Tab-separated table of C-alpha atoms and ligand atoms in Angstrom:
chain	number	residue	atom	x	y	z
U	1	MET	CA	39.922	93.853	34.969
U	2	HIS	CA	38.571	91.345	37.453
U	3	ASN	CA	38.830	89.902	40.948
U	4	GLN	CA	36.595	86.920	40.273
U	5	LEU	CA	37.978	83.987	38.323
U	6	LEU	CA	37.399	84.592	34.573
U	7	LYS	CA	37.015	81.790	31.938
U	8	VAL	CA	36.745	81.903	28.210
U	9	ALA	CA	34.812	78.950	26.850
U	10	LYS	CA	35.297	78.080	23.172
U	11	PHE	CA	33.025	75.474	21.710
U	12	GLY	CA	34.014	73.572	18.457
U	13	GLY	CA	31.616	72.575	15.668
U	14	SER	CA	31.051	69.136	16.976
U	15	SER	CA	29.790	70.591	20.310
U	16	LEU	CA	27.215	72.604	18.514
U	17	SER	CA	26.174	70.315	15.696
U	18	ASP	CA	22.595	69.624	16.831
U	19	ALA	CA	20.130	71.037	19.299
U	20	GLU	CA	20.962	68.353	21.940
U	21	ARG	CA	24.742	69.151	21.998
U	22	PHE	CA	24.105	72.852	21.709
U	23	LYS	CA	21.903	72.607	24.879
U	24	GLY	CA	24.780	70.733	26.552
U	25	ALA	CA	27.057	73.710	25.684
U	26	ILE	CA	24.596	76.119	27.149
U	27	GLU	CA	24.405	74.119	30.317
U	28	ILE	CA	28.120	74.143	30.674
U	29	ILE	CA	28.207	77.867	30.194
U	30	GLN	CA	25.425	78.540	32.669
U	31	ALA	CA	26.987	76.143	35.261
U	32	GLN	CA	29.724	78.559	36.234
U	33	GLU	CA	29.352	82.342	36.429
U	34	GLU	CA	33.027	82.792	35.592
U	35	ARG	CA	32.411	81.556	32.005
U	36	LYS	CA	31.689	85.142	30.908
U	37	PHE	CA	33.127	85.002	27.368
U	38	VAL	CA	32.063	82.402	24.888
U	39	VAL	CA	33.627	81.712	21.460
U	40	VAL	CA	31.692	79.530	19.005
U	41	SER	CA	32.523	77.581	15.747
U	42	ALA	CA	29.911	76.964	13.088
U	43	PRO	CA	27.796	73.836	13.573
U	44	GLY	CA	29.857	70.737	12.583
U	45	LYS	CA	28.790	67.232	11.497
U	46	ARG	CA	26.089	65.453	13.357
U	47	PHE	CA	27.046	62.121	12.034
U	48	PRO	CA	30.027	60.901	9.891
U	49	GLU	CA	28.379	61.445	6.449
U	50	ASP	CA	26.867	64.747	7.418
U	51	GLU	CA	28.172	68.166	6.030
U	52	LYS	CA	29.758	70.896	8.202
U	53	VAL	CA	27.817	74.207	7.873
U	54	THR	CA	31.169	75.830	6.834
U	55	ASP	CA	31.544	73.308	4.008
U	56	LEU	CA	28.016	74.082	2.960
U	57	LEU	CA	28.746	77.756	2.906
U	58	TYR	CA	31.759	77.233	0.577
U	59	THR	CA	29.535	75.185	-1.694
U	60	CYS	CA	26.985	78.003	-1.865
U	61	TYR	CA	29.656	80.503	-2.634
U	62	ASP	CA	31.150	78.231	-5.319
U	63	ARG	CA	27.802	77.581	-6.891
U	64	VAL	CA	26.854	81.267	-7.049
U	65	GLN	CA	30.188	82.018	-8.711
U	66	ASN	CA	29.628	79.336	-11.303
U	67	GLY	CA	26.099	80.589	-11.969
U	68	ASN	CA	24.630	77.355	-10.745
U	69	ASN	CA	21.591	78.846	-9.282
U	70	ASP	CA	19.702	75.705	-8.489
U	71	GLY	CA	22.690	74.138	-6.806
U	72	PHE	CA	23.105	77.360	-4.763
U	73	GLU	CA	19.334	77.276	-3.683
U	74	LYS	CA	19.683	73.540	-2.682
U	75	ALA	CA	22.746	74.178	-0.498
U	76	PHE	CA	21.282	77.241	1.029
U	77	GLU	CA	18.182	75.299	2.006
U	78	LYS	CA	20.371	72.848	3.876
U	79	ILE	CA	21.821	75.647	5.877
U	80	ARG	CA	18.335	77.187	6.506
U	81	LEU	CA	17.183	73.714	7.771
U	82	ARG	CA	20.190	73.222	10.092
U	83	PHE	CA	19.647	76.590	11.788
U	84	SER	CA	15.866	76.258	11.787
U	85	LEU	CA	16.183	72.963	13.797
U	86	LEU	CA	18.532	74.729	16.216
U	87	ARG	CA	16.264	77.725	16.530
U	88	ASP	CA	13.137	75.751	17.037
U	89	ALA	CA	14.588	73.759	19.840
U	90	LEU	CA	16.626	76.431	21.542
U	91	CYS	CA	15.218	79.888	21.090
U	92	PRO	CA	11.890	80.148	18.999
U	93	ALA	CA	12.002	84.028	19.291
U	94	PHE	CA	15.372	84.214	17.485
U	95	PRO	CA	14.849	86.175	14.181
U	96	LEU	CA	16.409	83.582	12.014
U	97	GLU	CA	14.530	84.448	8.833
U	98	GLU	CA	15.752	88.043	8.876
U	99	GLU	CA	19.295	86.960	9.478
U	100	LEU	CA	19.105	84.275	6.679
U	101	SER	CA	17.666	86.649	4.182
U	102	ASN	CA	20.580	89.117	4.753
U	103	ILE	CA	22.970	86.272	4.230
U	104	TYR	CA	21.082	85.194	1.101
U	105	GLU	CA	21.273	88.648	-0.300
U	106	SER	CA	24.977	88.892	0.501
U	107	PHE	CA	25.669	85.733	-1.456
U	108	LYS	CA	23.687	87.222	-4.421
U	109	ARG	CA	25.861	90.396	-4.118
U	110	ARG	CA	29.030	88.203	-4.077
U	111	MET	CA	30.469	89.530	-0.935
U	112	GLY	CA	33.476	87.194	-1.185
U	113	ARG	CA	34.498	83.587	-0.346
U	114	ASP	CA	35.700	84.379	3.245
U	115	PHE	CA	32.608	86.413	3.975
U	116	ALA	CA	30.424	83.495	2.814
U	117	ALA	CA	32.451	81.001	5.072
U	118	SER	CA	32.214	83.301	8.066
U	119	ARG	CA	28.371	83.315	8.210
U	120	GLY	CA	28.197	79.877	9.981
U	121	GLU	CA	30.066	81.310	13.006
U	122	TYR	CA	28.240	84.570	12.759
U	123	LEU	CA	24.810	82.979	12.913
U	124	CYS	CA	25.912	80.453	15.452
U	125	GLY	CA	27.217	83.262	17.643
U	126	LYS	CA	24.028	85.329	17.314
U	127	LEU	CA	21.936	82.205	18.255
U	128	MET	CA	24.204	81.387	21.262
U	129	ALA	CA	24.014	85.018	22.439
U	130	ALA	CA	20.219	85.000	22.249
U	131	CYS	CA	20.038	81.704	24.188
U	132	LEU	CA	22.277	82.929	26.913
U	133	ASP	CA	21.066	86.560	26.948
U	134	PHE	CA	24.641	87.682	26.427
U	135	PRO	CA	25.842	90.592	24.370
U	136	PHE	CA	27.040	89.623	20.844
U	137	LEU	CA	30.416	91.001	19.727
U	138	ASP	CA	31.182	90.799	15.930
U	139	PRO	CA	34.876	89.959	15.448
U	140	ALA	CA	34.814	92.122	12.305
U	141	ASP	CA	35.002	94.990	14.864
U	142	CYS	CA	37.981	93.634	16.862
U	143	VAL	CA	39.948	90.973	15.092
U	144	PHE	CA	42.114	92.567	12.412
U	145	PHE	CA	44.220	91.480	9.482
U	146	ARG	CA	46.818	93.557	7.653
U	147	ASP	CA	46.766	94.347	3.899
U	148	ASP	CA	49.012	91.453	3.310
U	149	GLY	CA	46.567	89.135	4.989
U	150	SER	CA	48.658	88.526	8.081
U	151	PHE	CA	46.995	88.634	11.490
U	152	ASP	CA	47.616	91.933	13.355
U	153	SER	CA	47.835	90.700	16.887
U	154	GLU	CA	48.563	93.839	18.789
U	155	ARG	CA	45.892	95.956	17.104
U	156	THR	CA	43.436	93.163	17.610
U	157	ASN	CA	44.424	92.781	21.337
U	158	ASP	CA	43.867	96.513	22.031
U	159	ALA	CA	40.430	96.702	20.271
U	160	ALA	CA	39.221	93.358	21.653
U	161	HIS	CA	40.351	94.340	25.271
U	162	THR	CA	38.454	97.689	25.103
U	163	LYS	CA	35.251	96.149	23.615
U	164	LEU	CA	35.175	93.078	25.783
U	165	SER	CA	36.034	94.835	28.979
U	166	ALA	CA	33.217	97.340	28.315
U	167	LEU	CA	30.734	94.454	27.745
U	168	GLY	CA	31.773	92.437	30.762
U	169	LYS	CA	30.496	89.228	29.160
U	170	ALA	CA	29.899	88.396	25.491
U	171	VAL	CA	29.532	85.672	22.791
U	172	VAL	CA	32.108	86.107	19.913
U	173	PRO	CA	31.996	84.044	16.719
U	174	GLY	CA	35.273	82.392	15.839
U	175	PHE	CA	37.144	81.959	12.639
U	176	TYR	CA	37.014	85.578	11.149
U	177	GLY	CA	37.934	89.196	11.263
U	178	SER	CA	38.270	92.085	9.019
U	179	MET	CA	40.725	93.506	6.587
U	180	PRO	CA	41.814	97.254	6.553
U	181	ASN	CA	39.197	97.818	3.668
U	182	ASP	CA	36.541	96.426	5.883
U	183	THR	CA	36.062	93.141	3.867
U	184	ILE	CA	35.851	89.847	5.882
U	185	ARG	CA	38.757	87.512	6.087
U	186	THR	CA	38.984	84.127	7.807
U	187	PHE	CA	41.750	82.278	9.540
U	188	SER	CA	42.700	78.816	8.187
U	189	ARG	CA	40.261	75.986	8.676
U	190	GLY	CA	39.740	75.239	12.320
U	191	GLY	CA	40.518	78.922	13.096
U	192	SER	CA	37.916	79.310	15.785
U	193	ASP	CA	40.534	78.003	18.215
U	194	ILE	CA	42.588	81.072	17.368
U	195	THR	CA	39.740	83.452	18.089
U	196	GLY	CA	39.223	81.713	21.472
U	197	SER	CA	42.777	82.233	22.359
U	198	ILE	CA	42.717	85.963	21.135
U	199	VAL	CA	39.632	86.614	23.378
U	200	ALA	CA	41.279	84.836	26.356
U	201	ARG	CA	44.382	86.972	26.011
U	202	ALA	CA	42.221	90.255	25.518
U	203	VAL	CA	40.260	89.711	28.768
U	204	ASN	CA	43.242	88.421	30.646
U	205	ALA	CA	41.382	85.243	31.504
U	206	ASP	CA	42.517	82.816	34.206
U	207	LEU	CA	41.690	79.923	31.910
U	208	TYR	CA	40.900	79.289	28.269
U	209	GLU	CA	38.561	76.288	28.081
U	210	ASN	CA	38.473	74.615	24.716
U	211	TRP	CA	35.415	72.387	24.544
U	212	THR	CA	35.526	69.665	21.967
U	213	ASP	CA	34.476	66.070	21.299
U	214	VAL	CA	37.443	64.208	23.117
U	215	ASP	CA	38.438	63.758	26.663
U	216	GLY	CA	41.786	65.394	26.111
U	217	PHE	CA	44.973	64.787	24.285
U	218	LEU	CA	46.147	61.168	24.168
U	219	MET	CA	49.561	59.960	25.155
U	220	ALA	CA	49.916	58.161	21.916
U	221	ASP	CA	48.216	57.635	18.594
U	222	PRO	CA	45.198	55.402	19.310
U	223	LYS	CA	45.652	53.800	15.933
U	224	ILE	CA	48.948	52.415	17.256
U	225	VAL	CA	48.298	51.950	20.948
U	226	PRO	CA	44.859	50.675	22.054
U	227	ASN	CA	43.096	52.985	24.352
U	228	PRO	CA	45.996	55.268	25.351
U	229	LYS	CA	45.626	57.329	28.431
U	230	VAL	CA	44.672	60.999	28.282
U	231	MET	CA	47.515	63.411	29.253
U	232	GLU	CA	46.494	65.270	32.564
U	233	SER	CA	48.834	68.067	31.652
U	234	VAL	CA	51.285	69.134	28.924
U	235	THR	CA	53.325	72.242	28.571
U	236	TYR	CA	53.121	74.487	25.525
U	237	HIS	CA	56.664	73.486	24.719
U	238	GLU	CA	55.932	69.696	24.928
U	239	LEU	CA	52.795	70.236	22.837
U	240	ARG	CA	54.812	71.844	20.094
U	241	GLU	CA	57.230	68.909	20.074
U	242	LEU	CA	54.408	66.403	19.929
U	243	SER	CA	52.648	68.169	17.196
U	244	TYR	CA	55.759	68.603	15.161
U	245	MET	CA	56.289	64.865	15.349
U	246	GLY	CA	52.865	64.246	14.008
U	247	ALA	CA	50.410	64.230	17.004
U	248	THR	CA	47.110	65.864	16.106
U	249	VAL	CA	46.769	68.517	18.751
U	250	LEU	CA	45.980	72.287	18.744
U	251	HIS	CA	47.104	74.394	15.900
U	252	GLU	CA	50.205	76.420	16.804
U	253	ASP	CA	48.538	79.797	15.867
U	254	SER	CA	45.840	78.991	18.241
U	255	VAL	CA	48.151	78.567	21.146
U	256	LEU	CA	50.178	81.673	20.496
U	257	PRO	CA	47.955	84.489	22.026
U	258	VAL	CA	47.430	82.683	25.355
U	259	ARG	CA	50.963	81.480	25.478
U	260	VAL	CA	52.188	85.084	25.154
U	261	ALA	CA	49.915	86.009	28.174
U	262	GLY	CA	50.827	82.839	30.143
U	263	ILE	CA	47.107	81.639	30.276
U	264	PRO	CA	46.545	77.845	30.524
U	265	ILE	CA	44.262	76.133	28.152
U	266	LEU	CA	42.026	73.303	29.328
U	267	ILE	CA	40.828	70.835	26.700
U	268	LYS	CA	37.361	69.448	27.717
U	269	ASN	CA	34.801	67.137	26.304
U	270	THR	CA	31.353	68.732	25.876
U	271	ALA	CA	29.748	65.259	25.828
U	272	ASN	CA	31.525	64.188	29.082
U	273	PRO	CA	32.052	67.326	31.040
U	274	THR	CA	32.966	65.695	34.289
U	275	ALA	CA	36.178	64.076	32.679
U	276	PRO	CA	39.208	66.084	33.830
U	277	GLY	CA	40.434	66.995	30.424
U	278	THR	CA	44.064	67.898	29.517
U	279	MET	CA	45.569	71.156	30.964
U	280	ILE	CA	47.990	72.919	28.726
U	281	LEU	CA	50.438	74.922	31.018
U	282	PRO	CA	53.020	77.662	30.336
U	283	ARG	CA	55.591	75.575	32.299
U	284	ARG	CA	55.681	72.945	34.945
U	285	GLU	CA	56.054	74.105	38.539
U	286	GLU	CA	59.522	73.820	40.022
U	287	GLY	CA	60.126	70.565	41.602
U	288	VAL	CA	57.305	68.704	39.855
U	289	VAL	CA	58.915	65.898	38.083
U	290	SER	CA	56.931	64.289	35.313
U	291	THR	CA	58.489	61.503	33.450
U	292	ILE	CA	56.863	61.373	29.976
U	293	THR	CA	53.944	63.363	28.600
U	294	GLY	CA	53.496	61.689	25.253
U	295	ILE	CA	54.940	59.761	22.355
U	296	ALA	CA	54.661	60.721	18.760
U	297	GLY	CA	56.525	59.896	15.558
U	298	ARG	CA	56.544	59.837	11.850
U	299	LYS	CA	57.694	57.540	9.052
U	300	GLY	CA	59.376	58.595	5.789
U	301	PHE	CA	62.873	59.677	6.768
U	302	SER	CA	66.256	59.060	5.208
U	303	ALA	CA	69.626	59.352	6.851
U	304	LEU	CA	72.506	60.519	4.687
U	305	THR	CA	75.645	59.334	6.363
U	306	VAL	CA	79.159	60.634	5.744
U	307	GLU	CA	82.248	58.990	7.186
U	308	LYS	CA	85.732	60.285	7.216
U	309	ASP	CA	88.628	59.455	9.594
U	310	MET	CA	89.266	62.282	12.140
U	311	MET	CA	86.306	64.116	10.855
U	312	ASN	CA	85.911	65.818	14.268
U	313	ALA	CA	89.344	67.394	13.932
U	314	GLU	CA	88.667	68.752	10.478
U	315	LEU	CA	87.549	72.458	10.807
U	316	GLY	CA	84.416	73.215	8.753
U	317	PHE	CA	83.646	69.571	7.761
U	318	CYS	CA	79.993	69.627	8.907
U	319	ARG	CA	79.535	73.021	7.318
U	320	LYS	CA	80.644	71.789	3.896
U	321	VAL	CA	78.170	68.878	4.047
U	322	LEU	CA	75.332	71.026	5.196
U	323	GLU	CA	76.021	73.637	2.520
U	324	VAL	CA	75.537	71.072	-0.189
U	325	ILE	CA	72.343	69.933	1.426
U	326	GLU	CA	71.085	73.530	1.790
U	327	GLU	CA	71.974	74.357	-1.915
U	328	HIS	CA	69.560	71.573	-2.930
U	329	GLY	CA	66.704	72.886	-0.734
U	330	VAL	CA	66.676	70.085	1.621
U	331	ASN	CA	65.452	70.957	5.120
U	332	PHE	CA	67.138	68.520	7.510
U	333	GLU	CA	65.514	67.545	10.661
U	334	HIS	CA	68.314	66.119	12.822
U	335	MET	CA	72.093	65.642	12.566
U	336	PRO	CA	73.532	63.124	15.028
U	337	THR	CA	77.304	63.156	14.792
U	338	GLY	CA	80.112	60.870	15.887
U	339	ILE	CA	84.000	61.055	15.881
U	340	ASP	CA	84.425	59.798	12.350
U	341	GLY	CA	81.003	60.297	10.945
U	342	MET	CA	77.847	62.245	10.729
U	343	SER	CA	74.216	61.536	9.659
U	344	VAL	CA	71.781	64.097	8.337
U	345	VAL	CA	68.198	63.048	8.666
U	346	ALA	CA	65.659	64.425	6.280
U	347	PRO	CA	62.217	63.635	4.888
U	348	THR	CA	62.858	60.957	2.126
U	349	ALA	CA	60.448	63.000	-0.149
U	350	GLN	CA	62.773	66.030	-0.100
U	351	LEU	CA	65.545	63.963	-1.544
U	352	SER	CA	63.528	62.929	-4.558
U	353	GLY	CA	65.408	63.572	-7.841
U	354	LYS	CA	68.463	65.055	-6.009
U	355	ARG	CA	70.237	62.106	-4.433
U	356	MET	CA	73.007	61.806	-6.971
U	357	LYS	CA	73.667	65.536	-7.077
U	358	ILE	CA	73.774	65.806	-3.382
U	359	LEU	CA	76.158	62.726	-3.029
U	360	GLY	CA	78.312	64.040	-5.754
U	361	GLY	CA	78.375	67.572	-4.310
U	362	ILE	CA	79.491	66.321	-0.868
U	363	CYS	CA	82.176	64.135	-2.387
U	364	ARG	CA	83.642	67.156	-4.209
U	365	ARG	CA	83.487	69.558	-1.392
U	366	ALA	CA	84.109	67.365	1.795
U	367	HIS	CA	86.080	64.445	0.330
U	368	PRO	CA	84.599	61.728	2.634
U	369	GLU	CA	85.843	58.119	2.704
U	370	CYS	CA	82.337	56.828	2.592
U	371	ILE	CA	78.905	58.175	1.954
U	372	TYR	CA	75.470	56.435	1.771
U	373	ILE	CA	71.671	57.058	2.272
U	374	GLN	CA	69.585	54.734	4.297
U	375	ASP	CA	65.835	55.017	3.688
U	376	HIS	CA	62.696	53.663	5.550
U	377	ILE	CA	63.578	55.317	8.892
U	378	ALA	CA	60.854	56.276	11.276
U	379	LEU	CA	61.550	58.938	13.985
U	380	ILE	CA	59.937	58.718	17.432
U	381	ALA	CA	59.861	61.481	19.816
U	382	VAL	CA	59.412	60.714	23.460
U	383	VAL	CA	58.354	63.999	25.090
U	384	GLY	CA	58.260	65.009	28.694
U	385	SER	CA	59.702	67.945	30.790
U	386	GLY	CA	61.162	65.298	33.196
U	387	ILE	CA	63.243	63.495	30.691
U	388	SER	CA	66.118	65.889	30.915
U	389	ASN	CA	66.652	65.229	34.673
U	390	CYS	CA	65.490	61.777	34.881
U	391	VAL	CA	68.108	59.149	34.349
U	392	SER	CA	65.668	56.293	34.735
U	393	ALA	CA	63.398	57.673	32.106
U	394	VAL	CA	66.177	57.618	29.472
U	395	SER	CA	67.314	54.095	30.400
U	396	SER	CA	63.672	52.868	30.456
U	397	ILE	CA	63.138	54.052	26.945
U	398	PHE	CA	66.228	52.359	25.633
U	399	ASP	CA	65.509	49.219	27.683
U	400	ALA	CA	61.958	49.012	26.415
U	401	VAL	CA	62.951	49.256	22.737
U	402	SER	CA	65.883	46.815	22.957
U	403	ARG	CA	63.696	44.236	24.928
U	404	ALA	CA	61.241	44.377	22.101
U	405	GLY	CA	64.198	43.290	19.804
U	406	ILE	CA	64.214	46.628	17.875
U	407	SER	CA	67.585	48.128	16.887
U	408	ILE	CA	67.861	51.898	17.539
U	409	LEU	CA	69.434	53.289	14.341
U	410	LEU	CA	70.063	56.765	15.678
U	411	THR	CA	69.348	58.991	18.674
U	412	ASN	CA	69.250	62.631	19.122
U	413	ARG	CA	68.815	64.838	22.209
U	414	CYS	CA	69.739	68.535	22.654
U	415	MET	CA	70.365	69.696	26.073
U	416	ALA	CA	67.704	72.420	25.896
U	417	GLU	CA	64.927	69.968	24.812
U	418	ASN	CA	62.557	67.959	26.654
U	419	ASN	CA	62.586	65.029	24.286
U	420	ILE	CA	64.554	62.116	23.001
U	421	ILE	CA	64.401	61.277	19.403
U	422	LEU	CA	64.944	57.730	18.259
U	423	GLY	CA	65.238	56.487	14.780
U	424	VAL	CA	64.116	52.960	14.024
U	425	ASP	CA	63.228	50.850	10.940
U	426	GLU	CA	59.917	51.889	9.603
U	427	GLU	CA	58.671	48.286	9.894
U	428	ARG	CA	59.255	48.373	13.683
U	429	PHE	CA	57.837	51.835	14.247
U	430	GLU	CA	54.484	50.766	15.779
U	431	ASP	CA	56.190	48.054	17.910
U	432	ALA	CA	58.755	50.495	19.259
U	433	ILE	CA	55.871	53.035	20.286
U	434	ARG	CA	53.885	50.273	21.928
U	435	ALA	CA	57.000	49.209	23.890
U	436	ILE	CA	57.733	52.722	25.136
U	437	TYR	CA	54.127	53.392	25.987
U	438	ALA	CA	53.836	50.065	27.950
U	439	VAL	CA	56.734	51.232	30.246
U	440	PHE	CA	55.301	54.662	31.040
U	441	ALA	CA	51.632	54.105	31.056
U	442	GLN	CA	51.472	51.550	33.928
T	1	LIG	N1	34.072	76.466	10.934
T	1	LIG	C1	35.373	76.571	10.557
T	1	LIG	C2	35.907	75.331	10.049
T	1	LIG	O1	35.066	74.378	9.846
T	1	LIG	C3	36.369	77.108	11.712
T	1	LIG	C4	36.199	76.236	12.997
T	1	LIG	O2	35.440	75.434	13.134
T	1	LIG	O3	37.140	76.450	13.850
T	1	LIG	O4	37.049	75.101	9.691
């Protein structure tokens, strides 16, 4: 479709919350011609106690439904004011009153909760398109859900590709699409990221820029490590491992369309556009050795340990233990094994009310010599593509934890993974993360 570099720029609600920030987003788009496709969220909070436009829209909907007319009018006025402030500062010619009166009528006609919520992105997209003098593409015409509510990725990709290629440049509101019966449906909260990714795939972009309010992903939780470094790059795979272990990064659904197409994502800060950001890559280039990318972890695990002499020689022993666990609906996370024993690590909450039944079931089926459950375990994942080949990374992790006087209760590493999982006492969780971080972030 193109020879010139092509970028999709998605702006989150915090980047569009007031006229000043909205202007910053416009400047960013206009600074590079290759930013031809723009995806917007609805305006977010301007200050901590403020309300997001999407939340105001849900409130309007609920109040209409409950027959609370005064309440509806008040919430709608707040939306009117938010957009009027933007219009006055950014594009006085924008026909806001007309758009608002259509939306007002649609509330009265009870067009549905998702339709109501989608109007923040719709209006923000219309305004952005007017400011940039870009065509506007309504995702109701190219982002499709199936009857069962699931996202129809291939139909969407075909339609979005055709429409966006014909336009050459466009603003597309995030967060919503349409159902086969033409009603509006939204993704889950934060779903504009998904639309950005859909658009990037559809136009075969070279880069999907996700403009937000942070400099990038942090190597560790800032509530545990003071001022952690921003990751320069992270692979899709590493990202999944980190988010699984509790790091707040991008929603997996928002990564999938670009991941399928092998398009990198660059996380950037609208308020600090010169900061390099974090690049999310399909894979690391051959020969590039990174040590660790990030550290994440969670508390609240229990290890059920079963000991039996010569367990390793008994065919089907692990299966019998796991069968009992499965029958009680427990989804285990890890299973480190030894010669005469195995531990099954699961979230403590999942064992609630089932402990005695599980222990009894395993005793009857597998006849262990000893069985016990240890609670208050925290799991820490040290993630990085280089870990699998880097002997020193592994030894540095163990060394850092033991020098901090912390016992490692269990470890787990699969040959295919780019991470090492450590289990420590919950009380030493934060200390262990700080100790590991200190070694790698020098
Ligand atoms: N506006 C929607 C929300 O607040 C979607 C988004 O911002 O991505 O969840």
